[in-house]
mmCIF file of C-alpha atoms and ligand atoms in Angstrom:
data_model
loop_
_atom_site.group_PDB
_atom_site.id
_atom_site.type_symbol
_atom_site.label_atom_id
_atom_site.label_comp_id
_atom_site.label_asym_id
_atom_site.label_seq_id
_atom_site.Cartn_x
_atom_site.Cartn_y
_atom_site.Cartn_z
ATOM 1 C CA MET A 1 17.529 -13.530 43.335
ATOM 2 C CA LYS A 2 18.290 -14.846 39.801
ATOM 3 C CA ASN A 3 16.895 -17.570 37.730
ATOM 4 C CA ASN A 4 18.337 -20.958 36.972
ATOM 5 C CA SER A 5 20.268 -19.692 33.823
ATOM 6 C CA GLU A 6 21.791 -17.040 35.274
ATOM 7 C CA TYR A 7 22.989 -18.985 38.212
ATOM 8 C CA VAL A 8 24.270 -21.752 35.727
ATOM 9 C CA LYS A 9 26.234 -19.036 33.799
ATOM 10 C CA ILE A 10 28.070 -17.765 37.038
ATOM 11 C CA LEU A 11 29.086 -21.108 38.105
ATOM 12 C CA ASP A 12 30.248 -22.264 34.551
ATOM 13 C CA GLN A 13 32.047 -18.940 34.522
ATOM 14 C CA ALA A 14 33.648 -18.877 37.694
ATOM 15 C CA ALA A 15 35.215 -22.439 36.866
ATOM 16 C CA LEU A 16 36.555 -21.297 33.395
ATOM 17 C CA GLU A 17 38.059 -17.792 34.845
ATOM 18 C CA LYS A 18 39.107 -19.952 37.921
ATOM 19 C CA ARG A 19 37.494 -17.442 40.228
ATOM 20 C CA GLU A 20 35.720 -17.714 43.529
ATOM 21 C CA ILE A 21 32.079 -16.577 43.951
ATOM 22 C CA VAL A 22 29.840 -15.809 46.704
ATOM 23 C CA ARG A 23 27.268 -18.535 47.536
ATOM 24 C CA PHE A 24 23.844 -17.927 46.035
ATOM 25 C CA THR A 25 21.872 -18.715 49.441
ATOM 26 C CA LYS A 26 23.688 -15.391 50.899
ATOM 27 C CA ASP A 27 21.243 -13.484 48.715
ATOM 28 C CA ASP A 28 18.502 -15.592 47.859
ATOM 29 C CA SER A 29 17.422 -17.653 50.801
ATOM 30 C CA SER A 30 14.517 -19.011 48.495
ATOM 31 C CA LEU A 31 16.931 -21.467 46.607
ATOM 32 C CA THR A 32 16.006 -24.998 47.377
ATOM 33 C CA VAL A 33 18.092 -28.423 46.981
ATOM 34 C CA ALA A 34 15.530 -29.136 44.305
ATOM 35 C CA ARG A 35 16.467 -25.921 42.520
ATOM 36 C CA GLY A 36 19.972 -26.766 43.054
ATOM 37 C CA TYR A 37 19.517 -30.059 41.073
ATOM 38 C CA GLU A 38 17.960 -28.410 38.211
ATOM 39 C CA ILE A 39 20.782 -26.051 38.215
ATOM 40 C CA GLN A 40 23.211 -28.995 38.047
ATOM 41 C CA ASN A 41 21.566 -30.455 35.267
ATOM 42 C CA GLU A 42 21.393 -27.396 33.137
ATOM 43 C CA LEU A 43 25.249 -26.825 34.002
ATOM 44 C CA MET A 44 25.860 -30.258 32.429
ATOM 45 C CA GLN A 45 24.263 -29.365 29.479
ATOM 46 C CA CYS A 46 27.271 -26.448 29.201
ATOM 47 C CA TYR A 47 29.514 -29.494 29.730
ATOM 48 C CA TYR A 48 27.989 -31.382 27.028
ATOM 49 C CA SER A 49 28.006 -28.721 24.410
ATOM 50 C CA ARG A 50 31.873 -28.568 24.937
ATOM 51 C CA GLY A 51 31.998 -32.143 24.010
ATOM 52 C CA GLU A 52 32.303 -33.726 27.605
ATOM 53 C CA LYS A 53 30.522 -37.200 28.087
ATOM 54 C CA LEU A 54 28.923 -38.310 31.138
ATOM 55 C CA VAL A 55 30.962 -41.298 32.613
ATOM 56 C CA GLY A 56 28.976 -41.742 36.114
ATOM 57 C CA TYR A 57 28.108 -40.294 39.367
ATOM 58 C CA LYS A 58 29.631 -39.307 42.653
ATOM 59 C CA MET A 59 27.979 -39.393 46.120
ATOM 60 C CA GLY A 60 29.101 -36.763 48.426
ATOM 61 C CA LEU A 61 28.621 -35.675 52.225
ATOM 62 C CA THR A 62 28.334 -39.570 52.939
ATOM 63 C CA SER A 63 30.828 -39.241 55.854
ATOM 64 C CA LYS A 64 30.323 -38.025 59.320
ATOM 65 C CA ALA A 65 33.927 -36.310 58.781
ATOM 66 C CA LYS A 66 32.822 -34.368 55.527
ATOM 67 C CA MET A 67 29.767 -33.561 56.938
ATOM 68 C CA LYS A 68 31.216 -31.923 59.892
ATOM 69 C CA GLN A 69 34.007 -30.510 57.448
ATOM 70 C CA MET A 70 31.150 -28.874 55.330
ATOM 71 C CA GLY A 71 28.458 -28.044 58.091
ATOM 72 C CA VAL A 72 25.668 -29.977 56.571
ATOM 73 C CA THR A 73 23.955 -33.294 57.020
ATOM 74 C CA ASP A 74 22.311 -34.940 53.796
ATOM 75 C CA PRO A 75 24.131 -36.978 51.249
ATOM 76 C CA ILE A 76 23.967 -35.352 47.568
ATOM 77 C CA LEU A 77 24.975 -36.387 44.402
ATOM 78 C CA GLY A 78 27.204 -34.965 41.483
ATOM 79 C CA GLN A 79 27.826 -35.979 37.885
ATOM 80 C CA LEU A 80 31.134 -37.100 36.235
ATOM 81 C CA THR A 81 32.371 -36.382 32.826
ATOM 82 C CA ASP A 82 35.417 -37.476 31.005
ATOM 83 C CA ARG A 83 37.286 -34.367 31.244
ATOM 84 C CA MET A 84 37.504 -35.003 35.134
ATOM 85 C CA LEU A 85 39.078 -38.437 34.885
ATOM 86 C CA LEU A 86 42.899 -39.118 35.415
ATOM 87 C CA GLN A 87 44.425 -42.476 35.986
ATOM 88 C CA SER A 88 46.632 -43.213 38.830
ATOM 89 C CA GLY A 89 50.133 -41.756 38.321
ATOM 90 C CA ALA A 90 49.118 -38.889 36.397
ATOM 91 C CA THR A 91 49.951 -35.382 37.001
ATOM 92 C CA TYR A 92 47.524 -32.686 38.223
ATOM 93 C CA LYS A 93 47.968 -29.266 37.695
ATOM 94 C CA LEU A 94 46.926 -26.682 40.264
ATOM 95 C CA SER A 95 46.397 -24.187 37.797
ATOM 96 C CA THR A 96 43.192 -25.794 36.237
ATOM 97 C CA GLY A 97 41.486 -25.232 39.610
ATOM 98 C CA ILE A 98 40.740 -22.457 41.932
ATOM 99 C CA HIS A 99 41.318 -24.000 45.373
ATOM 100 C CA PRO A 100 41.548 -27.935 44.776
ATOM 101 C CA LYS A 101 41.169 -30.545 47.774
ATOM 102 C CA ILE A 102 41.848 -33.906 47.842
ATOM 103 C CA GLU A 103 39.757 -37.020 49.466
ATOM 104 C CA PRO A 104 39.879 -40.755 49.493
ATOM 105 C CA GLU A 105 37.150 -42.459 48.179
ATOM 106 C CA ILE A 106 36.203 -45.957 47.038
ATOM 107 C CA ALA A 107 34.811 -46.287 43.237
ATOM 108 C CA PHE A 108 32.372 -49.009 41.732
ATOM 109 C CA GLU A 109 32.343 -49.981 37.826
ATOM 110 C CA ILE A 110 28.620 -50.666 37.308
ATOM 111 C CA LYS A 111 27.537 -53.794 35.120
ATOM 112 C CA SER A 112 23.795 -53.646 35.372
ATOM 113 C CA GLU A 113 21.071 -50.785 35.405
ATOM 114 C CA LEU A 114 20.281 -49.540 39.014
ATOM 115 C CA SER A 115 17.319 -47.563 39.472
ATOM 116 C CA GLY A 116 14.887 -46.469 42.642
ATOM 117 C CA PRO A 117 15.134 -48.316 46.214
ATOM 118 C CA ILE A 118 17.248 -51.304 46.218
ATOM 119 C CA THR A 119 18.900 -53.563 48.843
ATOM 120 C CA ARG A 120 22.744 -53.780 49.667
ATOM 121 C CA GLU A 121 22.377 -57.242 48.022
ATOM 122 C CA GLN A 122 21.097 -55.591 45.076
ATOM 123 C CA ALA A 123 23.658 -53.078 44.735
ATOM 124 C CA LEU A 124 26.438 -55.671 45.402
ATOM 125 C CA LYS A 125 25.161 -57.522 42.222
ATOM 126 C CA SER A 126 25.169 -54.743 40.154
ATOM 127 C CA VAL A 127 28.822 -53.752 40.674
ATOM 128 C CA ALA A 128 31.215 -55.298 38.191
ATOM 129 C CA TRP A 129 34.617 -53.947 39.740
ATOM 130 C CA VAL A 130 35.530 -51.891 43.073
ATOM 131 C CA PHE A 131 38.936 -49.768 42.843
ATOM 132 C CA GLY A 132 40.308 -47.066 44.958
ATOM 133 C CA ALA A 133 40.319 -43.380 44.019
ATOM 134 C CA LEU A 134 41.012 -40.108 44.521
ATOM 135 C CA GLU A 135 38.958 -37.271 44.195
ATOM 136 C CA ILE A 136 39.798 -33.849 43.608
ATOM 137 C CA ILE A 137 37.011 -31.481 44.741
ATOM 138 C CA ASP A 138 36.964 -27.790 43.481
ATOM 139 C CA SER A 139 34.211 -25.751 45.198
ATOM 140 C CA ARG A 140 33.419 -22.628 43.076
ATOM 141 C CA TYR A 141 32.552 -20.822 46.293
ATOM 142 C CA LEU A 142 34.717 -18.786 48.281
ATOM 143 C CA ASN A 143 36.505 -20.825 50.999
ATOM 144 C CA PHE A 144 34.204 -23.659 50.146
ATOM 145 C CA GLU A 145 31.300 -22.068 51.933
ATOM 146 C CA PHE A 146 28.023 -22.981 51.009
ATOM 147 C CA GLN A 147 24.640 -24.510 51.966
ATOM 148 C CA LEU A 148 23.167 -27.691 50.259
ATOM 149 C CA PRO A 149 21.438 -25.756 47.262
ATOM 150 C CA ASP A 150 24.588 -23.849 46.575
ATOM 151 C CA VAL A 151 26.703 -27.119 46.737
ATOM 152 C CA VAL A 152 24.310 -29.254 44.952
ATOM 153 C CA ALA A 153 24.027 -26.419 41.930
ATOM 154 C CA ASP A 154 27.855 -26.829 41.803
ATOM 155 C CA ASN A 155 27.540 -30.087 40.757
ATOM 156 C CA CYS A 156 29.026 -31.037 44.128
ATOM 157 C CA SER A 157 32.322 -29.647 43.985
ATOM 158 C CA SER A 158 33.136 -31.986 41.290
ATOM 159 C CA HIS A 159 36.559 -31.235 39.431
ATOM 160 C CA ALA A 160 38.745 -34.290 38.775
ATOM 161 C CA PHE A 161 38.910 -37.740 40.054
ATOM 162 C CA VAL A 162 41.982 -40.349 39.826
ATOM 163 C CA VAL A 163 41.120 -43.990 39.638
ATOM 164 C CA GLY A 164 43.247 -46.826 40.728
ATOM 165 C CA ASP A 165 44.613 -49.238 38.671
ATOM 166 C CA VAL A 166 44.150 -52.595 40.593
ATOM 167 C CA LYS A 167 40.384 -53.703 40.383
ATOM 168 C CA LYS A 168 38.573 -56.302 42.427
ATOM 169 C CA ARG A 169 35.161 -58.214 42.110
ATOM 170 C CA PRO A 170 32.965 -56.813 45.196
ATOM 171 C CA GLU A 171 32.614 -60.417 46.589
ATOM 172 C CA GLU A 172 36.627 -60.730 46.884
ATOM 173 C CA LEU A 173 36.718 -57.744 49.487
ATOM 174 C CA ASP A 174 35.378 -57.032 52.911
ATOM 175 C CA LEU A 175 33.793 -53.879 51.320
ATOM 176 C CA GLY A 176 32.124 -52.643 54.514
ATOM 177 C CA ASN A 177 35.643 -52.609 56.564
ATOM 178 C CA LEU A 178 38.701 -51.667 54.215
ATOM 179 C CA GLY A 179 41.501 -49.704 55.449
ATOM 180 C CA MET A 180 41.985 -46.328 53.584
ATOM 181 C CA VAL A 181 45.313 -44.559 54.246
ATOM 182 C CA MET A 182 45.886 -41.148 52.291
ATOM 183 C CA SER A 183 49.368 -40.005 52.209
ATOM 184 C CA VAL A 184 51.141 -36.669 51.071
ATOM 185 C CA ASN A 185 54.860 -37.306 50.267
ATOM 186 C CA GLY A 186 54.992 -40.529 51.711
ATOM 187 C CA LYS A 187 53.724 -39.196 55.091
ATOM 188 C CA LEU A 188 50.502 -40.619 56.613
ATOM 189 C CA ASN A 189 47.758 -37.539 56.308
ATOM 190 C CA GLN A 190 44.139 -39.218 56.673
ATOM 191 C CA PHE A 191 42.929 -42.778 57.479
ATOM 192 C CA ALA A 192 39.437 -44.434 57.788
ATOM 193 C CA SER A 193 37.706 -47.691 57.388
ATOM 194 C CA SER A 194 35.110 -47.449 54.477
ATOM 195 C CA SER A 195 32.703 -47.959 56.868
ATOM 196 C CA ALA A 196 32.929 -44.309 57.275
ATOM 197 C CA ILE A 197 31.217 -44.008 53.949
ATOM 198 C CA LEU A 198 27.679 -44.307 55.051
ATOM 199 C CA GLY A 199 28.176 -47.379 57.395
ATOM 200 C CA HIS A 200 29.159 -49.172 54.209
ATOM 201 C CA PRO A 201 30.050 -47.918 50.601
ATOM 202 C CA LEU A 202 27.299 -50.159 49.009
ATOM 203 C CA ASP A 203 24.915 -48.219 51.029
ATOM 204 C CA SER A 204 25.836 -45.178 49.141
ATOM 205 C CA LEU A 205 25.252 -46.831 45.987
ATOM 206 C CA CYS A 206 21.542 -47.653 47.143
ATOM 207 C CA GLU A 207 21.253 -44.181 48.186
ATOM 208 C CA LEU A 208 22.153 -42.810 44.622
ATOM 209 C CA SER A 209 20.037 -45.574 42.631
ATOM 210 C CA LYS A 210 17.235 -44.306 44.996
ATOM 211 C CA MET A 211 17.948 -40.662 44.243
ATOM 212 C CA LEU A 212 18.146 -41.121 40.435
ATOM 213 C CA GLY A 213 15.037 -43.325 40.298
ATOM 214 C CA ALA A 214 13.044 -40.391 41.938
ATOM 215 C CA TRP A 215 13.626 -38.489 38.599
ATOM 216 C CA GLY A 216 13.293 -41.335 36.388
ATOM 217 C CA LEU A 217 17.116 -42.241 35.887
ATOM 218 C CA SER A 218 19.231 -45.062 36.456
ATOM 219 C CA VAL A 219 23.008 -45.838 36.986
ATOM 220 C CA ASN A 220 24.172 -47.733 33.650
ATOM 221 C CA PRO A 221 26.522 -50.282 32.902
ATOM 222 C CA GLY A 222 30.051 -49.121 32.432
ATOM 223 C CA GLN A 223 29.445 -45.949 34.540
ATOM 224 C CA THR A 224 31.886 -45.070 37.341
ATOM 225 C CA VAL A 225 30.294 -44.401 40.957
ATOM 226 C CA LEU A 226 32.190 -42.590 43.446
ATOM 227 C CA ALA A 227 30.815 -43.662 46.780
ATOM 228 C CA GLY A 228 32.021 -40.359 48.753
ATOM 229 C CA GLY A 229 35.044 -39.483 50.700
ATOM 230 C CA ALA A 230 35.716 -41.186 53.693
ATOM 231 C CA THR A 231 37.577 -38.558 55.464
ATOM 232 C CA ALA A 232 37.909 -34.540 55.516
ATOM 233 C CA ALA A 233 39.548 -33.477 52.317
ATOM 234 C CA ILE A 234 42.904 -31.961 52.407
ATOM 235 C CA LEU A 235 44.018 -29.007 50.365
ATOM 236 C CA LEU A 236 46.442 -29.811 47.656
ATOM 237 C CA GLU A 237 49.899 -28.123 47.313
ATOM 238 C CA LYS A 238 52.410 -27.946 44.498
ATOM 239 C CA ASP A 239 55.383 -30.460 44.269
ATOM 240 C CA THR A 240 53.564 -33.360 46.133
ATOM 241 C CA GLU A 241 52.435 -36.593 45.561
ATOM 242 C CA VAL A 242 49.281 -37.880 47.086
ATOM 243 C CA THR A 243 48.966 -41.564 47.455
ATOM 244 C CA LEU A 244 45.885 -43.344 48.918
ATOM 245 C CA GLU A 245 46.381 -46.997 49.770
ATOM 246 C CA VAL A 246 43.048 -49.264 50.292
ATOM 247 C CA GLN A 247 43.415 -52.436 51.632
ATOM 248 C CA ASN A 248 43.796 -55.223 49.024
ATOM 249 C CA LEU A 249 43.309 -52.517 46.219
ATOM 250 C CA GLY A 250 46.646 -51.396 45.833
ATOM 251 C CA ILE A 251 47.904 -47.767 45.765
ATOM 252 C CA THR A 252 46.169 -45.029 43.664
ATOM 253 C CA SER A 253 48.558 -41.889 43.395
ATOM 254 C CA VAL A 254 48.564 -38.326 41.562
ATOM 255 C CA LYS A 255 51.598 -36.037 41.225
ATOM 256 C CA VAL A 256 50.775 -32.178 42.016
ATOM 257 C CA LYS A 257 52.492 -29.654 39.973
ATOM 258 C CA ALA A 258 51.765 -25.777 39.845
HETATM 259 C C1 OOG B 1 31.437 -31.069 48.357
HETATM 260 C C2 OOG B 1 31.649 -32.357 47.708
HETATM 261 C C3 OOG B 1 31.433 -33.769 48.665
HETATM 262 C C4 OOG B 1 32.561 -35.878 49.336
HETATM 263 O O1 OOG B 1 33.002 -36.959 48.763
HETATM 264 O O2 OOG B 1 31.943 -35.936 50.448
HETATM 265 C C5 OOG B 1 32.263 -34.942 48.498
HETATM 266 C C6 OOG B 1 32.431 -30.463 49.173
HETATM 267 O O3 OOG B 1 32.912 -31.123 50.170
HETATM 268 O O4 OOG B 1 32.755 -29.614 48.610
HETATM 269 O O5 OOG B 1 32.408 -34.923 47.185
HETATM 270 MG MG1 MG B 2 33.936 -36.553 47.097
#
């Protein structure tokens, strides 16, 4: 058993040295999700001390496919910084991660503050723009094997995310049922409806608002929110191009190099 600061140091070092670690709950069954969030918040302080800025939040484990893939059942939240942000068409280097995977997401840019329990209608009104996104996750744990307290402590495997350059107002879209197709080198790999994300991506935003509100925090104007992977994540391979086409939101892409 270790204290929070010791866990933070292990996680931060693992990411910096690109080294896998064994999940903490293996030796420390007393670790709770609440402590996982304390560790996550302390880990964020390491990022800020290196000059990173918070740019938004991500929801995780919001689809049945992801819950099944990872063997857990509750949505979780992670925090996104400017270091992680890539624009569509960018090149991602595998050497910057440990064993990165990619998953298709719907992203929101927020225009008004959200905190505490809200309705889907209120969530809709708080969204300035909707766009497609590819999230590149990279668990610091061996083989992506973790329990909820571990993954929460590890900032929910956050590593990088690629934002699409086609933006639409939420009212212009059938947000609850957008076709999403992820391809590798032009070959279809994963597909889903946006309804795979907690039934409706805006419900994921409601969940985020509720969770942050419980800590006296909020989602703020200008921030980006990733609603959660719509399918299982796939392992990235060098010299490939991964694309995500979201109905009415164009194509978001990333080139993967060694
Ligand atoms: C945890 C991150 C989950 C999502 O969209 O479900 C996540 C993981 O799968 O390693 O980002
Ligand atoms: Mg994700």
